[in-house]
Short mmCIF file of C-alpha atoms and ligand atoms in Angstrom, two decimals:
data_model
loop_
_atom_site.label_atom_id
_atom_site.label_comp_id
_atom_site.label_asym_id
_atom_site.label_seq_id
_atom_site.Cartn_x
_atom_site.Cartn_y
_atom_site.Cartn_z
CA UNK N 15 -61.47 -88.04 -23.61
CA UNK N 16 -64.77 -88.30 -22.09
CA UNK N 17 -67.84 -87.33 -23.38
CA UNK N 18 -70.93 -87.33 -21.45
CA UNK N 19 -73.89 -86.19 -23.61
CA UNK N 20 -76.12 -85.10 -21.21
CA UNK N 21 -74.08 -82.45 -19.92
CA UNK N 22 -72.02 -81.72 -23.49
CA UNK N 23 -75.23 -80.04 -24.93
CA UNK N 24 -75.21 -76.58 -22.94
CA UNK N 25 -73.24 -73.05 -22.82
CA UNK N 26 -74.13 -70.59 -20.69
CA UNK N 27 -76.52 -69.02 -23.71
CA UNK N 28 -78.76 -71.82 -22.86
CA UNK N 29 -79.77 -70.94 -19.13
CA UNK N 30 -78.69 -67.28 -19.11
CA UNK N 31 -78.60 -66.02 -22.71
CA UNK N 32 -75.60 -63.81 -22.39
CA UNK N 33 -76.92 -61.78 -25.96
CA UNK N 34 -79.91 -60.94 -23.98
CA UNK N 35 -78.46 -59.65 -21.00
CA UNK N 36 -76.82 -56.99 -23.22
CA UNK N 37 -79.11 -56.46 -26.15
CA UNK N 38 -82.43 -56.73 -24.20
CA UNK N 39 -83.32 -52.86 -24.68
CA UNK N 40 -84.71 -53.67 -27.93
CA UNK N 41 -87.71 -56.49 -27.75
CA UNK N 42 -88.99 -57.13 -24.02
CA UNK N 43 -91.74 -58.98 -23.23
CA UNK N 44 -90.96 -60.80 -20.10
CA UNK N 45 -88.97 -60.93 -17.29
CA UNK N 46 -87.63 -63.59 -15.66
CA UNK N 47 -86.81 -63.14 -11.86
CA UNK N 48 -84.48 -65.53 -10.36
CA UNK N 49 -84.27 -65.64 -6.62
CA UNK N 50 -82.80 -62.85 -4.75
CA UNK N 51 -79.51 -63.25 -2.84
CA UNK N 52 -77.38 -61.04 -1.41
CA UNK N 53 -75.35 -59.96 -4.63
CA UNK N 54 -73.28 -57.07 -5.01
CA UNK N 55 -74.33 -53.74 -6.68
CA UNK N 56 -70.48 -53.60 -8.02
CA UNK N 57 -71.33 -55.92 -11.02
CA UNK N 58 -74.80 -54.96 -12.91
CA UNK N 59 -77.62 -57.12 -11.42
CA UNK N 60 -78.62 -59.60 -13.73
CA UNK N 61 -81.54 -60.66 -11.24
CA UNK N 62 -84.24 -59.78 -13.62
CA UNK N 63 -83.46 -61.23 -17.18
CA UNK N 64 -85.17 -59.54 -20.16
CA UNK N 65 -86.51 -62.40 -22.66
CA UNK N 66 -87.05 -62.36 -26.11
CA UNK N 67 -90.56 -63.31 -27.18
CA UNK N 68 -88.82 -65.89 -29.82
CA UNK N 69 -86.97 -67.38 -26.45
CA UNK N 70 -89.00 -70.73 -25.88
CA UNK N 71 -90.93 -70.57 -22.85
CA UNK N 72 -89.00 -73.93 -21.55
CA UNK N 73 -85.85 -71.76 -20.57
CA UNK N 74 -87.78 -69.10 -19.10
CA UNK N 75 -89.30 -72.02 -16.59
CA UNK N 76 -85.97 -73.78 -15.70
CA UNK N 77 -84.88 -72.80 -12.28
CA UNK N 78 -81.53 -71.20 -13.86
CA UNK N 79 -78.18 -70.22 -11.63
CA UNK N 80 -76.90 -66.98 -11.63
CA UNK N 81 -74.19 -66.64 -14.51
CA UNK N 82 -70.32 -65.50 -13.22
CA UNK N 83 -69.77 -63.83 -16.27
CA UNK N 84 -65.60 -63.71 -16.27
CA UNK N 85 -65.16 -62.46 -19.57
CA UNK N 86 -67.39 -59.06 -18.52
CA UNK N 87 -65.37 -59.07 -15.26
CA UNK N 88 -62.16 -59.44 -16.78
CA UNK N 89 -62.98 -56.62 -19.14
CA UNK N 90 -63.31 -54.44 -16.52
CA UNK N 91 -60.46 -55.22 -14.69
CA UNK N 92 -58.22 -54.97 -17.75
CA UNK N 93 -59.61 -51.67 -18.73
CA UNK N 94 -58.59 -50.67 -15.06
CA UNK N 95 -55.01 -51.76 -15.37
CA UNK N 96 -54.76 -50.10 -18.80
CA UNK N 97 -55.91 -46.63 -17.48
CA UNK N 98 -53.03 -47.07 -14.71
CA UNK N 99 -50.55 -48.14 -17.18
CA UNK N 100 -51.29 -45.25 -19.07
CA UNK N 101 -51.40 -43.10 -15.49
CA UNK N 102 -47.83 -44.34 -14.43
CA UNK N 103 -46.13 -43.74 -17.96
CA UNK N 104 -47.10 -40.47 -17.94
CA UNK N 105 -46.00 -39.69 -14.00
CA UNK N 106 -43.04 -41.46 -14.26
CA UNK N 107 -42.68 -42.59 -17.23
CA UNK N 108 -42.34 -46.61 -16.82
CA UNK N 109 -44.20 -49.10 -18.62
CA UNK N 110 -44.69 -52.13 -16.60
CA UNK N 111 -42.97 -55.47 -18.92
CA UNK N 112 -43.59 -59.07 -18.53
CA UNK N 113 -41.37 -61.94 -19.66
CA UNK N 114 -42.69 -65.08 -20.88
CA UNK N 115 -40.19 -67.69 -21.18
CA UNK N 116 -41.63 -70.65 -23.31
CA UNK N 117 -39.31 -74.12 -23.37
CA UNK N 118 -40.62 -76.72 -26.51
CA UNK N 119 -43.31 -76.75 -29.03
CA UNK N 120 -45.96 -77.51 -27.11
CA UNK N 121 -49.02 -76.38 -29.13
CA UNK N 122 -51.45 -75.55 -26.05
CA UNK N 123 -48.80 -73.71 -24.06
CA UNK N 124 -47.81 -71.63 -27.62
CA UNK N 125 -51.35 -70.53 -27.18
CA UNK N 126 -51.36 -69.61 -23.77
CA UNK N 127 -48.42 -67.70 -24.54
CA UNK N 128 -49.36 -65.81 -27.62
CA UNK N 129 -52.94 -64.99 -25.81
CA UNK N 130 -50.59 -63.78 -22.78
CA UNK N 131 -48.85 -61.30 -25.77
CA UNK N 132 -52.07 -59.98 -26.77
CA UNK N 133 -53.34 -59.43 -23.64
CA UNK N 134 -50.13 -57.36 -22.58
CA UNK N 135 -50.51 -55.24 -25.60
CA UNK N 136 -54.23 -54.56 -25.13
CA UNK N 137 -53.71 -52.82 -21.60
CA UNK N 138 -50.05 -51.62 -22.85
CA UNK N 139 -48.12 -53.76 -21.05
CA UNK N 140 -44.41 -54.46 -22.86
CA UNK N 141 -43.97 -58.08 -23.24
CA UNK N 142 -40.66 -60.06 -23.85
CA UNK N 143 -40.68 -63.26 -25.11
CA UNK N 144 -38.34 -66.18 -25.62
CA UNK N 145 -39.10 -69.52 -27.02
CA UNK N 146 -36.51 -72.29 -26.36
CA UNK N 147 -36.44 -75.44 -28.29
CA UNK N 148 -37.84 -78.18 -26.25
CA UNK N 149 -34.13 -79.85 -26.15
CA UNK N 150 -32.99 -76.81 -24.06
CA UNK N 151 -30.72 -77.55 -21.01
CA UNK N 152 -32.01 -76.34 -17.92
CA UNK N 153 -28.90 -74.13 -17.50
CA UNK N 154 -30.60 -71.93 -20.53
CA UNK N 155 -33.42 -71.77 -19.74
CA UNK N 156 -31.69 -70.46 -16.23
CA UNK N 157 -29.54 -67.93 -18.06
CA UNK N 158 -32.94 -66.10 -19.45
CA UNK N 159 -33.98 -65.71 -15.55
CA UNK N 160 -31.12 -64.31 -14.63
CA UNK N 161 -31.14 -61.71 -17.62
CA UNK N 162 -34.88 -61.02 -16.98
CA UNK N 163 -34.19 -60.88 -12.91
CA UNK N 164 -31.37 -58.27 -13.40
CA UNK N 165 -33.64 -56.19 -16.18
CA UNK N 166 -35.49 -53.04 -14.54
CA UNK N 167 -37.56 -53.31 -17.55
CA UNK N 168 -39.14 -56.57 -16.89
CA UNK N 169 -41.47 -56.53 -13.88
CA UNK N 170 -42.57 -60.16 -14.12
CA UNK N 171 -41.19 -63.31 -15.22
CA UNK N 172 -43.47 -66.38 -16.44
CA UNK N 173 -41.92 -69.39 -17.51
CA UNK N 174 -45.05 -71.63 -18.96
CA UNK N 175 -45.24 -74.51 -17.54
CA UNK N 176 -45.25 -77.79 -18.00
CA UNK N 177 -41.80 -78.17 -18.89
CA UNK N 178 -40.08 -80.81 -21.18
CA UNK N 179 -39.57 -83.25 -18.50
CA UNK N 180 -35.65 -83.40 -18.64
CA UNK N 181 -36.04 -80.09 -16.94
CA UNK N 182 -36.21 -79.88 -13.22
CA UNK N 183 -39.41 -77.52 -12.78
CA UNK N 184 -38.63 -76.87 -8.73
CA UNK N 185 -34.94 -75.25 -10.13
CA UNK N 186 -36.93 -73.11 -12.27
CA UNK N 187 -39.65 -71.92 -10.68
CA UNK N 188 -37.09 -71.19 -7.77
CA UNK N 189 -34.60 -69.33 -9.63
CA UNK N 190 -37.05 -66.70 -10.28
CA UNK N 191 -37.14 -63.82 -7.46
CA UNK N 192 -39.67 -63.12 -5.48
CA UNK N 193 -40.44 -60.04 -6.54
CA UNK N 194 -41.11 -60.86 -10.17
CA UNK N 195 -42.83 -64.14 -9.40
CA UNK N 196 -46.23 -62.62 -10.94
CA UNK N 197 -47.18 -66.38 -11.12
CA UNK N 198 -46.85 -66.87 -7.41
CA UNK N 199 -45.51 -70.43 -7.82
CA UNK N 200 -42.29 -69.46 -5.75
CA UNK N 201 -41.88 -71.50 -2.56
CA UNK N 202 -41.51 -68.39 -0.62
CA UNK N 203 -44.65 -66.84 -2.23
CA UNK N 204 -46.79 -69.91 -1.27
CA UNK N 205 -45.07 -70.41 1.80
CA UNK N 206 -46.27 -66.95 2.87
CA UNK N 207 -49.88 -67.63 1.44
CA UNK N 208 -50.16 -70.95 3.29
CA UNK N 209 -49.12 -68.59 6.94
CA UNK N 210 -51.05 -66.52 8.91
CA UNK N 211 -50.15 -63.11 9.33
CA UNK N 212 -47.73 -63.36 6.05
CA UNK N 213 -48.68 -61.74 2.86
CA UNK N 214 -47.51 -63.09 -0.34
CA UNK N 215 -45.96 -60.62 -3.15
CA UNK N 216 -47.93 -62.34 -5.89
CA UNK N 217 -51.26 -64.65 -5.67
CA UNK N 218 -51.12 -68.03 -8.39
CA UNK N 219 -53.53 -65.99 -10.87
CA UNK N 220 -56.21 -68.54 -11.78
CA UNK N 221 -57.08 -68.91 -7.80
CA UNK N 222 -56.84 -65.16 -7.72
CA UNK N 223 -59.39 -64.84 -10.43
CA UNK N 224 -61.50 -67.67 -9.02
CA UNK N 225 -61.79 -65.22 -5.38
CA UNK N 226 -62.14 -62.26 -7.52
CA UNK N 227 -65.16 -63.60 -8.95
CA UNK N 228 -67.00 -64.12 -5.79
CA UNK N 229 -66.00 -61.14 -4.44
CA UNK N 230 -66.93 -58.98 -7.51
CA UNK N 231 -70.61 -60.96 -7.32
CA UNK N 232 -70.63 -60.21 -3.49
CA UNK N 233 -71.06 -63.78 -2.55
CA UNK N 234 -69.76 -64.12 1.12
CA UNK N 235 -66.58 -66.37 1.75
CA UNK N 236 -66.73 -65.92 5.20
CA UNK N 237 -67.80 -68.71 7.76
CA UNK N 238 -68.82 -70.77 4.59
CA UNK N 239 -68.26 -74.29 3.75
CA UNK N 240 -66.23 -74.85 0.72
CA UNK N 241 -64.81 -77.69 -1.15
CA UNK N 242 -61.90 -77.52 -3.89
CA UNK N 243 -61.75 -80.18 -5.76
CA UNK N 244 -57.81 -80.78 -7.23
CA UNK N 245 -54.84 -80.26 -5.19
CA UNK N 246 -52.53 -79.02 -7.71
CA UNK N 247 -49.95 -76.36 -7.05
CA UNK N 248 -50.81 -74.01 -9.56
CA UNK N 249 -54.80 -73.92 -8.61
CA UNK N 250 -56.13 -76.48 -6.01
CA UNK N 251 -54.12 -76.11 -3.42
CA UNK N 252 -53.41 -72.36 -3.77
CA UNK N 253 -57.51 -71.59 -3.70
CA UNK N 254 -57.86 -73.96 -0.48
CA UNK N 255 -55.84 -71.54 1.05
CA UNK N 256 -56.88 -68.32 -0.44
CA UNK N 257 -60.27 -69.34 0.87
CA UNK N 258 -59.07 -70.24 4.58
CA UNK N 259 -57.69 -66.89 4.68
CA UNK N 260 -61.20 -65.36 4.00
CA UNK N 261 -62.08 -67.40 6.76
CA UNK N 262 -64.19 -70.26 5.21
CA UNK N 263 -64.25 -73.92 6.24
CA UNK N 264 -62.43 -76.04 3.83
CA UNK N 265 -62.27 -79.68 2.58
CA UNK N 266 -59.92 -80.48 -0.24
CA UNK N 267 -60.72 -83.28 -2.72
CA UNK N 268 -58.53 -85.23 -4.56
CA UNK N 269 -58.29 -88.34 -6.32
CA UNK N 270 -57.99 -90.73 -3.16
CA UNK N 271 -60.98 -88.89 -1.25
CA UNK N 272 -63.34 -91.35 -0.70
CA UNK N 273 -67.64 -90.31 -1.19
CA UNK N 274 -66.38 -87.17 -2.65
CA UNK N 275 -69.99 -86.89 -3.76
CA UNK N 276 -71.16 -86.54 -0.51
CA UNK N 277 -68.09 -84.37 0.67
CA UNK N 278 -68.97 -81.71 -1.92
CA UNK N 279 -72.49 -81.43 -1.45
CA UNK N 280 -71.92 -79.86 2.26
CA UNK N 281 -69.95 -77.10 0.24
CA UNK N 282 -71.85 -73.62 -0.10
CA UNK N 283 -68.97 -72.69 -2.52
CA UNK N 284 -67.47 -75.15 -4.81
CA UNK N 285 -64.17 -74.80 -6.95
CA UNK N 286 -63.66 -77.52 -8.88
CA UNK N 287 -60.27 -77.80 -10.51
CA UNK N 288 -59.83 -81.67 -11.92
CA UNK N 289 -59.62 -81.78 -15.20
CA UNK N 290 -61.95 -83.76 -15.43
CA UNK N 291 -65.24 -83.24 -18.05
CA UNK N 292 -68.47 -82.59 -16.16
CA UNK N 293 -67.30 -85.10 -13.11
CA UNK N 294 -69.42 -83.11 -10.47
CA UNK N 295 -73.13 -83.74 -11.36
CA UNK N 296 -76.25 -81.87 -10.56
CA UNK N 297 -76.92 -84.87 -7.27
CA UNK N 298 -73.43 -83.41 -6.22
CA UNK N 299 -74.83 -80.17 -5.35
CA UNK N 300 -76.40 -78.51 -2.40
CA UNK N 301 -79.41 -76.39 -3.42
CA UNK N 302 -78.20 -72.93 -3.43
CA UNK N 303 -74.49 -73.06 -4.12
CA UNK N 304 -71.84 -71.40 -5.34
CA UNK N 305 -69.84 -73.25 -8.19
CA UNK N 306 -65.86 -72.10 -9.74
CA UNK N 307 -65.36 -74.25 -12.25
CA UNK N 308 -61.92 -74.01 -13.32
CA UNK N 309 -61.66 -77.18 -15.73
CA UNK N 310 -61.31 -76.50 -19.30
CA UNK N 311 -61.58 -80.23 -20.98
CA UNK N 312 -61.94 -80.52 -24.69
CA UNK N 313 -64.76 -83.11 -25.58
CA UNK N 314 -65.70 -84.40 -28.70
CA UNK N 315 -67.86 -82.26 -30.76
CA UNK N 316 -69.43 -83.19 -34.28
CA UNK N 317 -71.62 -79.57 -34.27
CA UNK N 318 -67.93 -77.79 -34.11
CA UNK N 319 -65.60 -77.05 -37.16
CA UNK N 320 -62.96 -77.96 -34.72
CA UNK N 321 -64.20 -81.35 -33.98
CA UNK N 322 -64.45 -80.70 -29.85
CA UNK N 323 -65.61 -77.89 -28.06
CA UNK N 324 -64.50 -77.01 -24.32
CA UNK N 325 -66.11 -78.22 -20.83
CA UNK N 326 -65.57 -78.11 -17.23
CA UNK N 327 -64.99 -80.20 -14.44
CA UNK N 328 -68.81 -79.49 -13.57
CA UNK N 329 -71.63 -80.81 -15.84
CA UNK N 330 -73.60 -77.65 -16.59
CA UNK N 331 -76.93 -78.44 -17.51
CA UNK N 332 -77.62 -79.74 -14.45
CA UNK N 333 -75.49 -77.48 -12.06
CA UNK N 334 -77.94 -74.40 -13.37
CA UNK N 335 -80.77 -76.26 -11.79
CA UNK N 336 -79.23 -76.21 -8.35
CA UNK N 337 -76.67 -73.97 -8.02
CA UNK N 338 -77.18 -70.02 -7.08
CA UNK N 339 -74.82 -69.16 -9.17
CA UNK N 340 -71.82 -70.85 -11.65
CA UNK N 341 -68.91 -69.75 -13.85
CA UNK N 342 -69.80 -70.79 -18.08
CA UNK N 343 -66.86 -72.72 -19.51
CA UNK N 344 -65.52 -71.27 -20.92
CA UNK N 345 -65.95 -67.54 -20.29
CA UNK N 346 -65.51 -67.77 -16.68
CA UNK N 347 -62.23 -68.62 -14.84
CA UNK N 348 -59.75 -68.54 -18.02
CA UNK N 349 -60.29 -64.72 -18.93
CA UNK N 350 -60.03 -63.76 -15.37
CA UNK N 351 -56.78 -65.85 -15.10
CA UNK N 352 -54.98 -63.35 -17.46
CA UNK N 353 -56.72 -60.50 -16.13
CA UNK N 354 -54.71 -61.29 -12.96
CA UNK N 355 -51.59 -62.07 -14.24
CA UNK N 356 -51.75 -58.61 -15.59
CA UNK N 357 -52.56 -57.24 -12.61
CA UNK N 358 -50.12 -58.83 -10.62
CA UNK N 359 -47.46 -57.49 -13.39
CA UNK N 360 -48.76 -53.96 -13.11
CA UNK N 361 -48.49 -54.44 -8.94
CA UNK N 362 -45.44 -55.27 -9.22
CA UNK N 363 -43.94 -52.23 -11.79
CA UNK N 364 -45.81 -50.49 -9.16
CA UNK N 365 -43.98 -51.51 -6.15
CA UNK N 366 -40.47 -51.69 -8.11
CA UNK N 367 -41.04 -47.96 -8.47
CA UNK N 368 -42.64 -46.77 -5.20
CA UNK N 369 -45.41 -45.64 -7.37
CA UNK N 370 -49.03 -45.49 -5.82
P1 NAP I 691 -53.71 -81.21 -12.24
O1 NAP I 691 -52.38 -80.69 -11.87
O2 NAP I 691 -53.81 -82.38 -13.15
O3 NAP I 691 -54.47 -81.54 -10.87
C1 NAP I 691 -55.71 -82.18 -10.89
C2 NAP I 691 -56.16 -82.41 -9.49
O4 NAP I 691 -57.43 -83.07 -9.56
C3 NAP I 691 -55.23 -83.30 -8.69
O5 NAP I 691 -55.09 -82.78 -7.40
C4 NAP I 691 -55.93 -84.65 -8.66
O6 NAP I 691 -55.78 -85.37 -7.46
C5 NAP I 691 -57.38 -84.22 -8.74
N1 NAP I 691 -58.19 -85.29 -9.35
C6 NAP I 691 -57.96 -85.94 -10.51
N2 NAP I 691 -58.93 -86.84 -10.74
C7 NAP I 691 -59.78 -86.76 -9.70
C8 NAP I 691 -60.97 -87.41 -9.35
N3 NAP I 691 -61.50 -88.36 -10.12
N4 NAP I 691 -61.58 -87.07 -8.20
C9 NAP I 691 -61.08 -86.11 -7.41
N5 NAP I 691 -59.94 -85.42 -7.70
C10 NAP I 691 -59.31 -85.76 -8.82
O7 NAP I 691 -54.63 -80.07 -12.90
P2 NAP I 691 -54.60 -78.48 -12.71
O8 NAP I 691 -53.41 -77.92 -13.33
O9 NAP I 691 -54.91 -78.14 -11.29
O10 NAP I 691 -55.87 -78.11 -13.61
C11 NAP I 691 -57.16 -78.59 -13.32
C12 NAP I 691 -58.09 -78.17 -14.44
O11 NAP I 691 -58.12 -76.75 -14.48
C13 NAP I 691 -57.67 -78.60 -15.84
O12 NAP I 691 -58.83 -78.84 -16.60
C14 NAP I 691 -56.95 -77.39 -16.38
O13 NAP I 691 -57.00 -77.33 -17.80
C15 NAP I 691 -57.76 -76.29 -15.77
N6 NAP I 691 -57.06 -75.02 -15.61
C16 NAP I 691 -57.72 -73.91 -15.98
C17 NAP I 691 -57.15 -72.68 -15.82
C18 NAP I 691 -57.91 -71.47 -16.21
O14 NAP I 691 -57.34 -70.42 -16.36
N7 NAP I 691 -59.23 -71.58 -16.35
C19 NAP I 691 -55.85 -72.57 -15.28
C20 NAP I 691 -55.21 -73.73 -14.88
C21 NAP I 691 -55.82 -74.95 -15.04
P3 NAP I 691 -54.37 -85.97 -6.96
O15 NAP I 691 -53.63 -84.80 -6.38
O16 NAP I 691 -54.75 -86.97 -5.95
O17 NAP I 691 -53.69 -86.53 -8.18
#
């Protein structure tokens, strides 16, 4: 665990007060303008920030980033999906269902899979689940796939990974089809992501959410320079190529990259996805850019009943002073990466059933 205390201290409250965004109506007595870029009128502008009088004049002074508020943007997406849901019942009467198949006792991926249960139930999505016992041969955990892949109910089939490591995750992941991959981690899926001209049935959801974000805040993709940093199947590699496709220039760092300072800071968009607490520092940046930050790395945290509270890979404190514009950890990436996977569930109870 890694704990650097310069960067541990802020949230996003600290640079962009997220309770003043929404409850400014009530005492103004400044504004704060931040610089104007070409953001999109699809998400409310937060350009001009309304600050308390009790706010201390030191934040009000700090050149501040733009905050990619995911939990607002998720919101809205999910209250989209929920109103279709509700649409398609009614037409045709077919609820869109996702299957989450969990395999040991894991107590992070429990979580992940019990927020994935709630989530499904706000927007009225059915959700099956099945939890294996981490001593589960593989040929189980197969026989659920099959059951789920031959059940018109169940539009989308997750198993959570990792997997206890007696079982092979390539046989799993390809055992489920194609058209209920609403993880996208099929071969064939990525295959056709990686491929011009191809398109995909489902996108991986967290790089999903990460291009959803930029798009929602209007921030062009194409002809920029980006850098991902992480390579991983799941997020890395699938946003490097989710961003070539919009037609940006890519670099891809990874653990072996050497002067990936100095790789990074020609980026105009960064997503970082290391795992790695507050690795890319403020000298990291270029003035002006765009920053994902997909880590979620618990550090230690005396001020917290838990004992740790949760950071990215990007140290914020001093990514606000030189960025345009960054995603809070948490509150950005994660709620958009379940907004997806919803989405991608609906999609597909869409296409199973022609419906439009
Ligand atoms: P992962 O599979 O462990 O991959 C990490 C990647 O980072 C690897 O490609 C690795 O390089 C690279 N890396 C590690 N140390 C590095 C270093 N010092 N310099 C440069 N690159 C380095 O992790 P992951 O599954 O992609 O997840 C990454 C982070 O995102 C984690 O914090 C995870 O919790 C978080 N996450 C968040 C969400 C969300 O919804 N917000 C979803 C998924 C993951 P090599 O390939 O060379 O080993």
């Amino acid at each position: 665990m890694v704990v650097i205390s310069e960067c541990s201290a802020p949230t996003a409250s600290r640079c962009f007060p997220v309770s003043l965004r929404k409850d400014a109506a009530g005492v103004l007595v400044r504004r704060l303008s931040l610089p104007r870029r070409s953001w999109s009128s699809k998400v409310p502008s937060f350009r001009t920030l309304a600050v308390r009088a009790s706010t201390p004049l030191s934040v009000a002074s700090e050149a501040c980033a733009k905050v990619i508020d995911g939990k607002y943007v998720s919101k809205l997406i999910r209250d989209k999906i929920s109103a279709e849901v509700s649409r398609m019942k009614e037409a045709i009467g077919v609820v869109p269902g996702l299957a989450v198949i969990l395999v040991g006792d894991r107590k992070d991926s429990a979580t992940y899979v019990r927020n994935k249960k709630k989530a499904c139930e706000s927007v009225g999505i059915n959700s099956f689940e099945v939890q294996l016992p981490a001593d589960s041969r593989e040929e189980e955990v197969l026989k659920f796939i099959s059951g789920f892949d031959d059940d018109p109910s169940v539009h989308g089939i997750l198993v959570q990974l990792p997997l206890p490591s007696h079982v092979n995750e390539q046989s799993i992941l390809n055992a489920v089809s194609i058209e209920k991959d609403v993880d996208g981690f099929h071969p064939l899926n990525v295959g056709r992501l990686a491929m011009r001209g191809r398109e995909p049935l489902f996108v991986p959801c967290t790089p999903k959410g990460c291009i959803e974000l930029l798009h929602r805040y209007g921030i062009g993709i194409k002809g920029k320079r980006a850098v991902v940093i992480g390579r991983s199947n799941i997020v890395g590699m699938p946003a490097a190529l989710l961003l070539q496709r919009e037609d940006a220039t890519i670099s891809i760092v990874h653990s072996r990259t050497q002067n990936p300072e100095e790789i990074t800071r020609e980026a105009d968009i960064i997503i970082a996805a290391v795992g790695q607490a507050n690795m890319v520092r403020g000298s990291w940046i270029k003035p002006g850019a765009v920053i994902i930050d997909v880590g979620i790395n618990p550090v230690e945290d005396s001020k917290s009943s838990r004992g740790y509270k949760l950071v990215g890979d990007v140290c914020y404190e001093e990514a606000c002073k030189v960025a345009s514009a960054i995603t809070p950890v948490p509150g950005g990436v994660g709620p958009m990466t379940i907004a997806m996977l919803l989405s991608n569930t609906l999609t597909s109870a869409k296409r199973a059933h022609n419906f439009q």
